[in-house]
mmCIF file of C-alpha atoms in Angstrom:
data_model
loop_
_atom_site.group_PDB
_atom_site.id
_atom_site.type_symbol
_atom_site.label_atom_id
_atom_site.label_comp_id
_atom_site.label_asym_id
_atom_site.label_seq_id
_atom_site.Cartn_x
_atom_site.Cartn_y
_atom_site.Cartn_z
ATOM 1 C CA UNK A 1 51.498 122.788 115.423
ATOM 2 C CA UNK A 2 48.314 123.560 117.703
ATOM 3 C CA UNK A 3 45.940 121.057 116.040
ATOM 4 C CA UNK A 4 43.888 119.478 118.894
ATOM 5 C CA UNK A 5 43.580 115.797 116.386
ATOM 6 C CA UNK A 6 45.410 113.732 114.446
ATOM 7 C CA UNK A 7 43.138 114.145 111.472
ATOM 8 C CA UNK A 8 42.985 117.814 111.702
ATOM 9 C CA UNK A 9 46.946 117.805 111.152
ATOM 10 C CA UNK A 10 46.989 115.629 108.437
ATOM 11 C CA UNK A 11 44.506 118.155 106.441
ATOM 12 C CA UNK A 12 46.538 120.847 107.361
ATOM 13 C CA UNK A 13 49.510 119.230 106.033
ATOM 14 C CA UNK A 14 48.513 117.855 102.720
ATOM 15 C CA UNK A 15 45.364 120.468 102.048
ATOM 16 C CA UNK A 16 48.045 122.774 100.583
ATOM 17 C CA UNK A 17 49.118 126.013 100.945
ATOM 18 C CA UNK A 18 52.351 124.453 102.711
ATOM 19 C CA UNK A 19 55.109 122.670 102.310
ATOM 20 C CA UNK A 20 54.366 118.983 103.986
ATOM 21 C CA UNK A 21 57.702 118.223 104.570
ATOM 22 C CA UNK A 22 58.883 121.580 104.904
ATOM 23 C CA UNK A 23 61.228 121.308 102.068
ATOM 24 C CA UNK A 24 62.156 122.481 99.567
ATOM 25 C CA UNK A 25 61.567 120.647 96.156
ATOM 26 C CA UNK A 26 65.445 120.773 94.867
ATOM 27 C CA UNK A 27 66.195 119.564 97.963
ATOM 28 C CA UNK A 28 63.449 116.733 98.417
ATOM 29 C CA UNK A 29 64.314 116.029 94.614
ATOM 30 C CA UNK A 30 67.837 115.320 95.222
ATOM 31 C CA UNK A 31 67.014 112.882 98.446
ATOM 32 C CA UNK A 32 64.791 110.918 95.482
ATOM 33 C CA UNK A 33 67.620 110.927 93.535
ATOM 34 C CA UNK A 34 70.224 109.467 96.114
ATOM 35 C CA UNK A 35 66.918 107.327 97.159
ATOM 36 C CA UNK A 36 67.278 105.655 93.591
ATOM 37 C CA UNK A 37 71.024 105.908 93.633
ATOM 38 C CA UNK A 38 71.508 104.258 96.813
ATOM 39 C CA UNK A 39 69.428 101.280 95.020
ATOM 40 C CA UNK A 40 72.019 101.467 91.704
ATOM 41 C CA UNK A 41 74.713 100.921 94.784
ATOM 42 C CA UNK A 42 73.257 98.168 96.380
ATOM 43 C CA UNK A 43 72.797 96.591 93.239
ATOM 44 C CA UNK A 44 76.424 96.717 92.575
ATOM 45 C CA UNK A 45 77.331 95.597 96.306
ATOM 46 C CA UNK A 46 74.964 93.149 96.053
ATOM 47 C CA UNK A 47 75.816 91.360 93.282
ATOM 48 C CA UNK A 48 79.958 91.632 93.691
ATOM 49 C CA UNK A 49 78.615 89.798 97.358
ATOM 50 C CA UNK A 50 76.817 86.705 95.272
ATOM 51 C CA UNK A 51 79.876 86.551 92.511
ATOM 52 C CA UNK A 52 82.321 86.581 95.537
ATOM 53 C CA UNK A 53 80.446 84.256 97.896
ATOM 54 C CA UNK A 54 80.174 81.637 95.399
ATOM 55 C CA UNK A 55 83.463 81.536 95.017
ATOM 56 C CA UNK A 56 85.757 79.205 97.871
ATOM 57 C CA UNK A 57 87.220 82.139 100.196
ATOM 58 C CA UNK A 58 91.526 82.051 99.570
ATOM 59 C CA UNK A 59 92.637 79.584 102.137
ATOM 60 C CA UNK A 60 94.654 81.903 105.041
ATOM 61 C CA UNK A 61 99.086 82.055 104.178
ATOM 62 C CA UNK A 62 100.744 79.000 105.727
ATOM 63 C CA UNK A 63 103.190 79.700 108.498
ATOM 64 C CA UNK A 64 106.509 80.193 106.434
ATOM 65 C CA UNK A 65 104.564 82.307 103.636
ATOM 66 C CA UNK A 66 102.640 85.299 105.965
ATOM 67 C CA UNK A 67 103.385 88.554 105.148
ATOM 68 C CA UNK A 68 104.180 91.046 108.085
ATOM 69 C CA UNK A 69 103.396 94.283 106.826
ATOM 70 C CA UNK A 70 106.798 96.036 105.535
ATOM 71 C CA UNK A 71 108.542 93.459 105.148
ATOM 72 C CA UNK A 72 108.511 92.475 101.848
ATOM 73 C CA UNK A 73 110.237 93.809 99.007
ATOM 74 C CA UNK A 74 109.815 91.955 95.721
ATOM 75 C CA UNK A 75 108.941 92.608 92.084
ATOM 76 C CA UNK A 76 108.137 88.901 91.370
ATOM 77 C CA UNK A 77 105.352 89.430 93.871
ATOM 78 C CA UNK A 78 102.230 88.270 91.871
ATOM 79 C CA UNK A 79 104.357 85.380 90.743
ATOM 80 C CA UNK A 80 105.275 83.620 94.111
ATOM 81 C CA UNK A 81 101.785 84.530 95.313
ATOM 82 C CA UNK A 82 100.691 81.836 92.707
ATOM 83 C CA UNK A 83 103.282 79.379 93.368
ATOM 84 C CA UNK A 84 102.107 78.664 96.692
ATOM 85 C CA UNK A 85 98.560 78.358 95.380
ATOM 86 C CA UNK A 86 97.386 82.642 96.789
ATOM 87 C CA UNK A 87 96.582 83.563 93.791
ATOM 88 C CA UNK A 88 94.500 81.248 91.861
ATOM 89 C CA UNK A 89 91.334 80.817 89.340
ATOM 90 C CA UNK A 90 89.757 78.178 91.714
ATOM 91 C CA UNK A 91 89.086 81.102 94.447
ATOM 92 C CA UNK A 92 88.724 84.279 95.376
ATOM 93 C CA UNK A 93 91.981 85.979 95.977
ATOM 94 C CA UNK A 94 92.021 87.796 99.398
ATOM 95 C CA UNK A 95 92.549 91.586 99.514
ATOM 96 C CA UNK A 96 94.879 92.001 101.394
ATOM 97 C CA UNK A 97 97.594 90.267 99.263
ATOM 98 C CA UNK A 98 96.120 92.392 96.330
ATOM 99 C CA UNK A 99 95.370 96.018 97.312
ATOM 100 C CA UNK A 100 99.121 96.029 98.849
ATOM 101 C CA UNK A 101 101.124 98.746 97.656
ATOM 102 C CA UNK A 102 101.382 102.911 98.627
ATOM 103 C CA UNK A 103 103.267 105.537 96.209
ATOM 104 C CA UNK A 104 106.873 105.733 96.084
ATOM 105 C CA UNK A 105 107.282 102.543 98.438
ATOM 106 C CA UNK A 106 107.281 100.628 95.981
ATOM 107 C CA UNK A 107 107.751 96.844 96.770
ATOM 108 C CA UNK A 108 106.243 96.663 100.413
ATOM 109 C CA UNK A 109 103.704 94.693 101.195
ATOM 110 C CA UNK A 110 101.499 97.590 103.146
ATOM 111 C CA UNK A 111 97.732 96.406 103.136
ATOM 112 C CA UNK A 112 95.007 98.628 103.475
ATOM 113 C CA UNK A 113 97.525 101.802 104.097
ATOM 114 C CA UNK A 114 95.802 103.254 100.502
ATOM 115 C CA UNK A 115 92.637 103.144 100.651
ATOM 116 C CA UNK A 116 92.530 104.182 104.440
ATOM 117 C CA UNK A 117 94.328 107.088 103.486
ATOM 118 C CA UNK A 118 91.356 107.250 100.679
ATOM 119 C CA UNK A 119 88.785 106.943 103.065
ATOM 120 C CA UNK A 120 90.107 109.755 105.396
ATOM 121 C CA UNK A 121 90.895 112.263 102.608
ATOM 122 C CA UNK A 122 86.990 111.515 101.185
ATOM 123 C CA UNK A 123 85.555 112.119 105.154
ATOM 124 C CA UNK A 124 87.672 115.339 105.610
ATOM 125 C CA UNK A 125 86.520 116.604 102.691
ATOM 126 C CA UNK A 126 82.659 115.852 103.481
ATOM 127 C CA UNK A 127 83.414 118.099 107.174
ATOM 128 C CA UNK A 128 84.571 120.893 104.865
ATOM 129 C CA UNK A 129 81.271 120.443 102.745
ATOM 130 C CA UNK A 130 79.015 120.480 105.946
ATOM 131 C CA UNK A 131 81.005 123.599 107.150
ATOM 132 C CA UNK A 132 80.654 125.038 103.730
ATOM 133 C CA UNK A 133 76.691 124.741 104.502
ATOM 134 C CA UNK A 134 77.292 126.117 107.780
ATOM 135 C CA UNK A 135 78.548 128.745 107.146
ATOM 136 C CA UNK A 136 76.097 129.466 103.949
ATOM 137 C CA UNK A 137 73.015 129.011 106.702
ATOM 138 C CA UNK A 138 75.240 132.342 108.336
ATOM 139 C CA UNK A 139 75.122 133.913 104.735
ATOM 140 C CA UNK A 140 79.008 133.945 105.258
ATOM 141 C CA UNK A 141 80.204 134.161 101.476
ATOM 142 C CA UNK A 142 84.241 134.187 102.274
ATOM 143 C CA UNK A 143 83.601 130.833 104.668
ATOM 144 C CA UNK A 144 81.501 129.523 102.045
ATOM 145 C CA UNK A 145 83.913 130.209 99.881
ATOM 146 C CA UNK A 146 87.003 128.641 101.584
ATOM 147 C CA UNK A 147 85.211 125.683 102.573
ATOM 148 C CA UNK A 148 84.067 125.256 99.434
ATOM 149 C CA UNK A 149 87.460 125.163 97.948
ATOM 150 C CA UNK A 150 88.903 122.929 100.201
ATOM 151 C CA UNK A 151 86.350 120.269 99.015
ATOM 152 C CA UNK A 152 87.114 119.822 95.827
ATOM 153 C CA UNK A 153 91.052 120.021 96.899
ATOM 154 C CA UNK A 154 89.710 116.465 98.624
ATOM 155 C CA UNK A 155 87.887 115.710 95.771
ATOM 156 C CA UNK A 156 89.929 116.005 93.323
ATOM 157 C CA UNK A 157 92.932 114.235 95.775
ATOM 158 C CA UNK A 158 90.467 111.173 96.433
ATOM 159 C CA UNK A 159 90.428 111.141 91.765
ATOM 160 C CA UNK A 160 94.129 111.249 92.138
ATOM 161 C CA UNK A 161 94.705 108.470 94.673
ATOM 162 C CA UNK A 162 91.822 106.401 92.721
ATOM 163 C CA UNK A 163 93.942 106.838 89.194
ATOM 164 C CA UNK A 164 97.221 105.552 91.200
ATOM 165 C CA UNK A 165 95.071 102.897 92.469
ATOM 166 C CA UNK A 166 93.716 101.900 89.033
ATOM 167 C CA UNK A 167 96.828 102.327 87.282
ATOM 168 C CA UNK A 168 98.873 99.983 89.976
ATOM 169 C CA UNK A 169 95.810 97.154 89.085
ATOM 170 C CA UNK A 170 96.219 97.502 85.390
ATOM 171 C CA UNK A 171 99.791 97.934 85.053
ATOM 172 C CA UNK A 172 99.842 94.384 87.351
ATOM 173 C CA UNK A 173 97.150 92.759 84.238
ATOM 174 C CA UNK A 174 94.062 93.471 85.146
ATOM 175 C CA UNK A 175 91.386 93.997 82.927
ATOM 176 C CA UNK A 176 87.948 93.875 82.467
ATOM 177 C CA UNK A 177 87.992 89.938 81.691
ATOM 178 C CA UNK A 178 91.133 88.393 83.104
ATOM 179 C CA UNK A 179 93.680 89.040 85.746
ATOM 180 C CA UNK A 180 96.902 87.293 87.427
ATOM 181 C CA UNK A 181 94.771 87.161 90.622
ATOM 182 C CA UNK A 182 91.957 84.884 90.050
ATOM 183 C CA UNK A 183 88.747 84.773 88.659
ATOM 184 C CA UNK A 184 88.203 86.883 85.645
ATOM 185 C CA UNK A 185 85.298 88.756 87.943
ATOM 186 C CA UNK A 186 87.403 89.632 90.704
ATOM 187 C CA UNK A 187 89.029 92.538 88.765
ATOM 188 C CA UNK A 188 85.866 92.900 86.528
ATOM 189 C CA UNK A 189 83.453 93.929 89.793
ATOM 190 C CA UNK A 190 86.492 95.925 90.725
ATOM 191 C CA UNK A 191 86.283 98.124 87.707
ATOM 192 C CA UNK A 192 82.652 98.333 87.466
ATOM 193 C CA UNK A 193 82.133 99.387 91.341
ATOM 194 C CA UNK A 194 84.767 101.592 91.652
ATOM 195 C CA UNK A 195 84.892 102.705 88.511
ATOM 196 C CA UNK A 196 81.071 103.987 88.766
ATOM 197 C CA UNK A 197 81.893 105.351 92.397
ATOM 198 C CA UNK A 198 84.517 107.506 91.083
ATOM 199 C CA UNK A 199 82.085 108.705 88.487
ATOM 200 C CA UNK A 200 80.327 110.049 91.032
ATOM 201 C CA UNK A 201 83.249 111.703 92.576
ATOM 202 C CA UNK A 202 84.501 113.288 89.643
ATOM 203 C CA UNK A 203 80.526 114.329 88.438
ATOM 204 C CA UNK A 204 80.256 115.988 92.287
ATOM 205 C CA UNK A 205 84.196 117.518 91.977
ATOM 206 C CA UNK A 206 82.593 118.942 88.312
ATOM 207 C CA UNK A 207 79.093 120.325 90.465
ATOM 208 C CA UNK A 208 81.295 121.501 93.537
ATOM 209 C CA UNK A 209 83.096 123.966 90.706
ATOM 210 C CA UNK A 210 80.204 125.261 89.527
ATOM 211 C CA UNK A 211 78.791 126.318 92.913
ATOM 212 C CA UNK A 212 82.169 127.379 94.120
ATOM 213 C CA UNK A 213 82.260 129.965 90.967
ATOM 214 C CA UNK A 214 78.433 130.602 91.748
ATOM 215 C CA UNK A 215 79.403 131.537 95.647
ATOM 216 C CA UNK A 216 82.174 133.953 94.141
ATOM 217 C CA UNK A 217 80.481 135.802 91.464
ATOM 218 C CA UNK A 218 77.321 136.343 94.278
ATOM 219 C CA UNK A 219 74.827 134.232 92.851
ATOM 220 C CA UNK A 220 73.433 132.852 96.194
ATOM 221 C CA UNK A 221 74.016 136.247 97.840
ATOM 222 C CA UNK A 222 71.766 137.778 94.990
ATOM 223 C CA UNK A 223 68.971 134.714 95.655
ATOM 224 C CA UNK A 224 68.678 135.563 99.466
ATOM 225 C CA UNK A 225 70.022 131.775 100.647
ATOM 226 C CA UNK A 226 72.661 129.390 100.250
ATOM 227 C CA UNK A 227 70.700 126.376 99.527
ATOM 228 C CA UNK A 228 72.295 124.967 96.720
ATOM 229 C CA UNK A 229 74.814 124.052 98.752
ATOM 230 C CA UNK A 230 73.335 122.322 100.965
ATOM 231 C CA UNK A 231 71.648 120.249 98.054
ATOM 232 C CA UNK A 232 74.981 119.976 96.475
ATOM 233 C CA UNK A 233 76.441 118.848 100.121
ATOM 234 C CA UNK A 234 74.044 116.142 100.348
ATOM 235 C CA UNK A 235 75.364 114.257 97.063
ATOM 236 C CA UNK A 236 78.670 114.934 98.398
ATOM 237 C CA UNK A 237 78.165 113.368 101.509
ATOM 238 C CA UNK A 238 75.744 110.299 100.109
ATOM 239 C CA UNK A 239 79.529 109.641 97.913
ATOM 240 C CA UNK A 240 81.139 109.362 101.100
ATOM 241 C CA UNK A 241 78.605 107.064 102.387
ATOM 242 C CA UNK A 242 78.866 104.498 99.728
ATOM 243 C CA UNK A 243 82.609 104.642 99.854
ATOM 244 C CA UNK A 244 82.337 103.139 103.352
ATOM 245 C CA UNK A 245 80.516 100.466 101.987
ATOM 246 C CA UNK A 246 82.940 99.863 99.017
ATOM 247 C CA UNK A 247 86.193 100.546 101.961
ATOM 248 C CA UNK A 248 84.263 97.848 103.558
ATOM 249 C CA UNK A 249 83.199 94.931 100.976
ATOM 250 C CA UNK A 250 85.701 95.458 98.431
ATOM 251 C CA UNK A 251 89.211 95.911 101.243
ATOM 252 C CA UNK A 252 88.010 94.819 104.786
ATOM 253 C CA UNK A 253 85.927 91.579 103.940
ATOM 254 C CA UNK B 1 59.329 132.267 106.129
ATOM 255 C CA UNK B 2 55.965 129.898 107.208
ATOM 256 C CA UNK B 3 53.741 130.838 104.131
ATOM 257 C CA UNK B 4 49.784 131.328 106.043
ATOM 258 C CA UNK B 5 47.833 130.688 103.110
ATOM 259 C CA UNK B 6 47.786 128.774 99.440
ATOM 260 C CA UNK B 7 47.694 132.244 97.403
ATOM 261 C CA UNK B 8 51.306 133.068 99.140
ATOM 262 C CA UNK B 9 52.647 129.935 98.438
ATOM 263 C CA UNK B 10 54.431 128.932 95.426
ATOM 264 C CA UNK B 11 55.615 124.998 96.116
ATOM 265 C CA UNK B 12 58.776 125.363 93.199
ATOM 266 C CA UNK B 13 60.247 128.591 94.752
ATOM 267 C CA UNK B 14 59.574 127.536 98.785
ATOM 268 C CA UNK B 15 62.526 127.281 100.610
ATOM 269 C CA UNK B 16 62.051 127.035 104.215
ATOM 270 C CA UNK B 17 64.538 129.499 106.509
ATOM 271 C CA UNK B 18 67.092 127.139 108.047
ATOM 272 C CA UNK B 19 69.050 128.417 111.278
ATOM 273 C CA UNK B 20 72.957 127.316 111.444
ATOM 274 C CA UNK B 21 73.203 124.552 114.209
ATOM 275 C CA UNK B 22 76.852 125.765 115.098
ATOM 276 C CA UNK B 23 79.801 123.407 114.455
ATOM 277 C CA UNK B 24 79.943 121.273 117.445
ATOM 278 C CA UNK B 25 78.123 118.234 116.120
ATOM 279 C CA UNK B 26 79.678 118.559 112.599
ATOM 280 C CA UNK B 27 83.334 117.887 115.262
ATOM 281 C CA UNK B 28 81.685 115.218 117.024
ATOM 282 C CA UNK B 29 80.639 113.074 114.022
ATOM 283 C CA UNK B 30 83.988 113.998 112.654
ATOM 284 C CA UNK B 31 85.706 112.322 115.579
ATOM 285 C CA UNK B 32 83.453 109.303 115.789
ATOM 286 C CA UNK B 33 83.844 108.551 111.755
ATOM 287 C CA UNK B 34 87.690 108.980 112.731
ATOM 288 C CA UNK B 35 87.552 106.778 115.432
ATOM 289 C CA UNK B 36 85.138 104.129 113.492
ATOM 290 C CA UNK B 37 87.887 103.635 110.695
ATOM 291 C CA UNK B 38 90.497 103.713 113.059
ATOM 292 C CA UNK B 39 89.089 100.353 114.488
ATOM 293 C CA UNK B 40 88.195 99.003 111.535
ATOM 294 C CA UNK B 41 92.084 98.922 110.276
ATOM 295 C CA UNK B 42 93.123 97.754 114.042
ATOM 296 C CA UNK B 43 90.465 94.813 113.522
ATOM 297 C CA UNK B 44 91.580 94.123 110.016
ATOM 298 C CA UNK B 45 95.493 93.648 111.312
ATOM 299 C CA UNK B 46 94.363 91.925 114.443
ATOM 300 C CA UNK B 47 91.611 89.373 114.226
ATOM 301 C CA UNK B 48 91.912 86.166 112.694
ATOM 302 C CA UNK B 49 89.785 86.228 109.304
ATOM 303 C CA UNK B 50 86.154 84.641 110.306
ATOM 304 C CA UNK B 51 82.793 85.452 110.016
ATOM 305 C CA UNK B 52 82.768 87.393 113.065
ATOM 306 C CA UNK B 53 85.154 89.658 111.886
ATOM 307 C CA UNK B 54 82.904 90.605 108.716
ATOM 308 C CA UNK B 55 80.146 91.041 110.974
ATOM 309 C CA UNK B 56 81.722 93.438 112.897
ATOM 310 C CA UNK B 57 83.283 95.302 109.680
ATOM 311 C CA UNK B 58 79.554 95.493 108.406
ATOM 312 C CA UNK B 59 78.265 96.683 111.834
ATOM 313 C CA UNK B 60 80.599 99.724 111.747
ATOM 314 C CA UNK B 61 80.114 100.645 108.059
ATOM 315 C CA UNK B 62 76.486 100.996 109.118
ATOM 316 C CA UNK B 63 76.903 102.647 112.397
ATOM 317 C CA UNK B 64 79.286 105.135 109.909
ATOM 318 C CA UNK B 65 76.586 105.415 107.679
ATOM 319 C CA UNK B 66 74.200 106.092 110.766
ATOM 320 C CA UNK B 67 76.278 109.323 111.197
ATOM 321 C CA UNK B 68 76.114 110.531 108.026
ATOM 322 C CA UNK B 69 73.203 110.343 107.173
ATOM 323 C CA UNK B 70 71.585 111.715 110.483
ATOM 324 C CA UNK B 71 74.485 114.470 110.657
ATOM 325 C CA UNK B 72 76.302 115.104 107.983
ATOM 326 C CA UNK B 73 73.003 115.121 105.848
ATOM 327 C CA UNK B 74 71.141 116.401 108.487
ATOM 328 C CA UNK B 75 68.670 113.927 108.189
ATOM 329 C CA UNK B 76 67.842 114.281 111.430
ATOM 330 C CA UNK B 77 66.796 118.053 111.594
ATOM 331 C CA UNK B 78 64.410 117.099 109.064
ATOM 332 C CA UNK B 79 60.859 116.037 109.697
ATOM 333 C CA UNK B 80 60.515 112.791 110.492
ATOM 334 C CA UNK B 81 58.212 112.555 107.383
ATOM 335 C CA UNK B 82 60.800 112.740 104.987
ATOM 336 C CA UNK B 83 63.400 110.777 106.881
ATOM 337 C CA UNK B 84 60.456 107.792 106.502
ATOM 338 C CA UNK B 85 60.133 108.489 102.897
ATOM 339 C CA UNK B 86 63.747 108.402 102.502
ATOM 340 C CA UNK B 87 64.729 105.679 104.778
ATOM 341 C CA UNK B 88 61.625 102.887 104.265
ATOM 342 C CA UNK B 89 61.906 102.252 100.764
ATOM 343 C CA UNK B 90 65.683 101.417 101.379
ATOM 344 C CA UNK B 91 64.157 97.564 103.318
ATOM 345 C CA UNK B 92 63.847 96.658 99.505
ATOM 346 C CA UNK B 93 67.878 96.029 99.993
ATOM 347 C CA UNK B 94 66.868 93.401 102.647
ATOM 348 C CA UNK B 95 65.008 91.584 100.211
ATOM 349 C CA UNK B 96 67.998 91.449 97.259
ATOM 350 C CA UNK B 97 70.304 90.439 100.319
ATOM 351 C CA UNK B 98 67.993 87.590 101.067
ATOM 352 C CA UNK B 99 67.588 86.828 97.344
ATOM 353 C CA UNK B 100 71.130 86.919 95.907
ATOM 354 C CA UNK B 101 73.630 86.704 98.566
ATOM 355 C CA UNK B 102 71.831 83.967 100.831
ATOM 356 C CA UNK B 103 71.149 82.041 98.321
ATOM 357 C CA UNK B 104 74.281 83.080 95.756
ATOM 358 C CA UNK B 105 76.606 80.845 96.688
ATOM 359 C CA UNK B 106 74.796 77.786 95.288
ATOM 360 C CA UNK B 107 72.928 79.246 91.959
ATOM 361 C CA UNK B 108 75.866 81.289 90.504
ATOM 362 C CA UNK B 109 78.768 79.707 89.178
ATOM 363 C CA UNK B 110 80.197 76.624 91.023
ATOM 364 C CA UNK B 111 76.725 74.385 91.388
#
């Protein structure tokens, strides 16, 4: 911009006949959107944080009772957990003794293994998305295409892993107001978090299909630009951002 | 596509001409996020369980975050602007941190 003062520029940028942020409205739209959703999140993160915290933090295994990952094999699992006092209504149970088992080994005490495999599968498949708008800034409709498809293969694997995940919790007694674990809002806030999170996943797998049959039939080639992609890409990604937060609060702390 | 004058311009169908910024970052940020979550689950079988430890968890899920946002989302090809607009609005967090977590663990459910 050649404007020679800082009042000038502003004029020229808000006097119309431009575009101030030189975007365009879908897209500025959908960065209100995630603006307010990010807030929704926080909410949620926020307030599993203040039920948690005023909870007493589960006191670390004794000597003769820690875990080494596989190592143990046990169907009575939740039940010794409680007999040495792990699992209780008093405090918070700790995650790792919880969020503990990975498909067809069943029995072994591997912590974290799941949802790390989760998190990867969720961040491979937001690098496909951002090549998918690559290669729609190239007007490359096969790229667009196959990147496109590849998505909501890791979108639709994250739903997958997230049903095992929820099935394992309720099959163990979890429900929306009790569980073997500990307090009744432990497995409530577990629900309610991830439960809205994979909303989102499966609302962006459902959007991700309708712009993958849009790139096919030509739509965007017809239009001249690939940018509902791109708007598309940035929900996609913004789900993949607050999954690090729930990888983080809900398994690592 | 710069429209020169408000009779051109029509603010619902504007959408600027973006150029492809090659794949090399999209690697990069691919490698760091790898890298990031890599440590966190070293860190999570290694360190004793303190407050330290969360810190540091927290620290990476917003240094992730950092990258996504400013790559993936390409937040930072955009004018800065919008990235305020965005980003600002998001210190109201700070304030429901302050507000329910500082002060949670003594006006929720065990007094």
């Amino acid at each position: 911009m050649t404007s020679n003062s800082a009042s000038a520029s502003t004029t020229k940028t808000w006097s119309g006949g431009r575009s101030p942020y030189n975007v365009s409205y879908g897209k500025l739209m959908m960065w209100i959107f995630l603006l307010s959703d990010a807030f929704t999140f926080s909410s949620l993160l926020i307030g599993y944080g203040a039920v948690r915290f005023s909870y007493p933090k589960a006191e670390p295994l004794a000597q003769e009772h820690v875990i080494k990952p596989m190592s143990h094999v046990s169907h009575e699992f939740i039940e010794e957990m409680k007999e040495i006092g792990a699992f209780s209504e008093a405090h918070w149970p700790s995650p790792d003794l919880v969020f503990n088992h990975f498909p067809f080994l069943h029995g072994l005490h591997l912590p974290l293994f799941f949802v790390s495999l989760m998190t990867f599968i969720l961040i491979f498949s937001s690098v496909t998305m951002v090549l998918a708008v690559e290669a729609g800034h190239r007007m490359d409709k096969t790229k667009v295409r196959n990147y496109m498809f590849y998505t909501i293969l890791g979108g639709l694997a994250f739903l997958g892993c997230q049903a095992w995940e929820w099935t394992q919790f309720i099959t163990a007694g979890c429900s929306l107001d009790s569980n073997p674990y500990g307090p009744a809002q432990f497995a409530t806030l577990f629900f309610v978090v991830t439960g809205f999170h994979g909303f989102h996943v499966f609302s962006g797998v459902v959007i991700n299909l309708i712009i993958y049959i849009n790139t096919i039939i030509g739509t965007y080639e017809k239009r001249g630009h690939y940018e509902m992609i791109e708007k598309v890409g940035l929900y996609w990604h913004f789900v993949d951002l607050v999954w690090v937060f729930v990888f983080t609060f809900f398994y690592l702390i | 596509m710069h429209y020169k004058n408000s009779e051109e311009y029509e603010p619902i169908s504007y959408v600027p001409h973006v150029e492809s910024h090659g794949t090399s970052e999209i690697w990069r940020t691919l490698t760091i996020l790898t890298v990031l979550t890599v440590v966190d689950i070293i860190l999570y079988f290694t360190m004793p369980l303190t407050g330290f430890r969360n810190f540091i968890f927290i620290v990476l899920g917003i240094v992730k975050a950092y990258y996504i946002v400013a790559s993936f989302m390409h937040m930072k090809h955009e004018k800065i602007d919008l990235a305020a607009c965005i980003l600002v609005p998001l210190l109201f967090v700070l304030g429901l941190i302050a507000g329910l977590l500082y002060e949670g663990n003594f006006w929720l459910l065990n007094p």
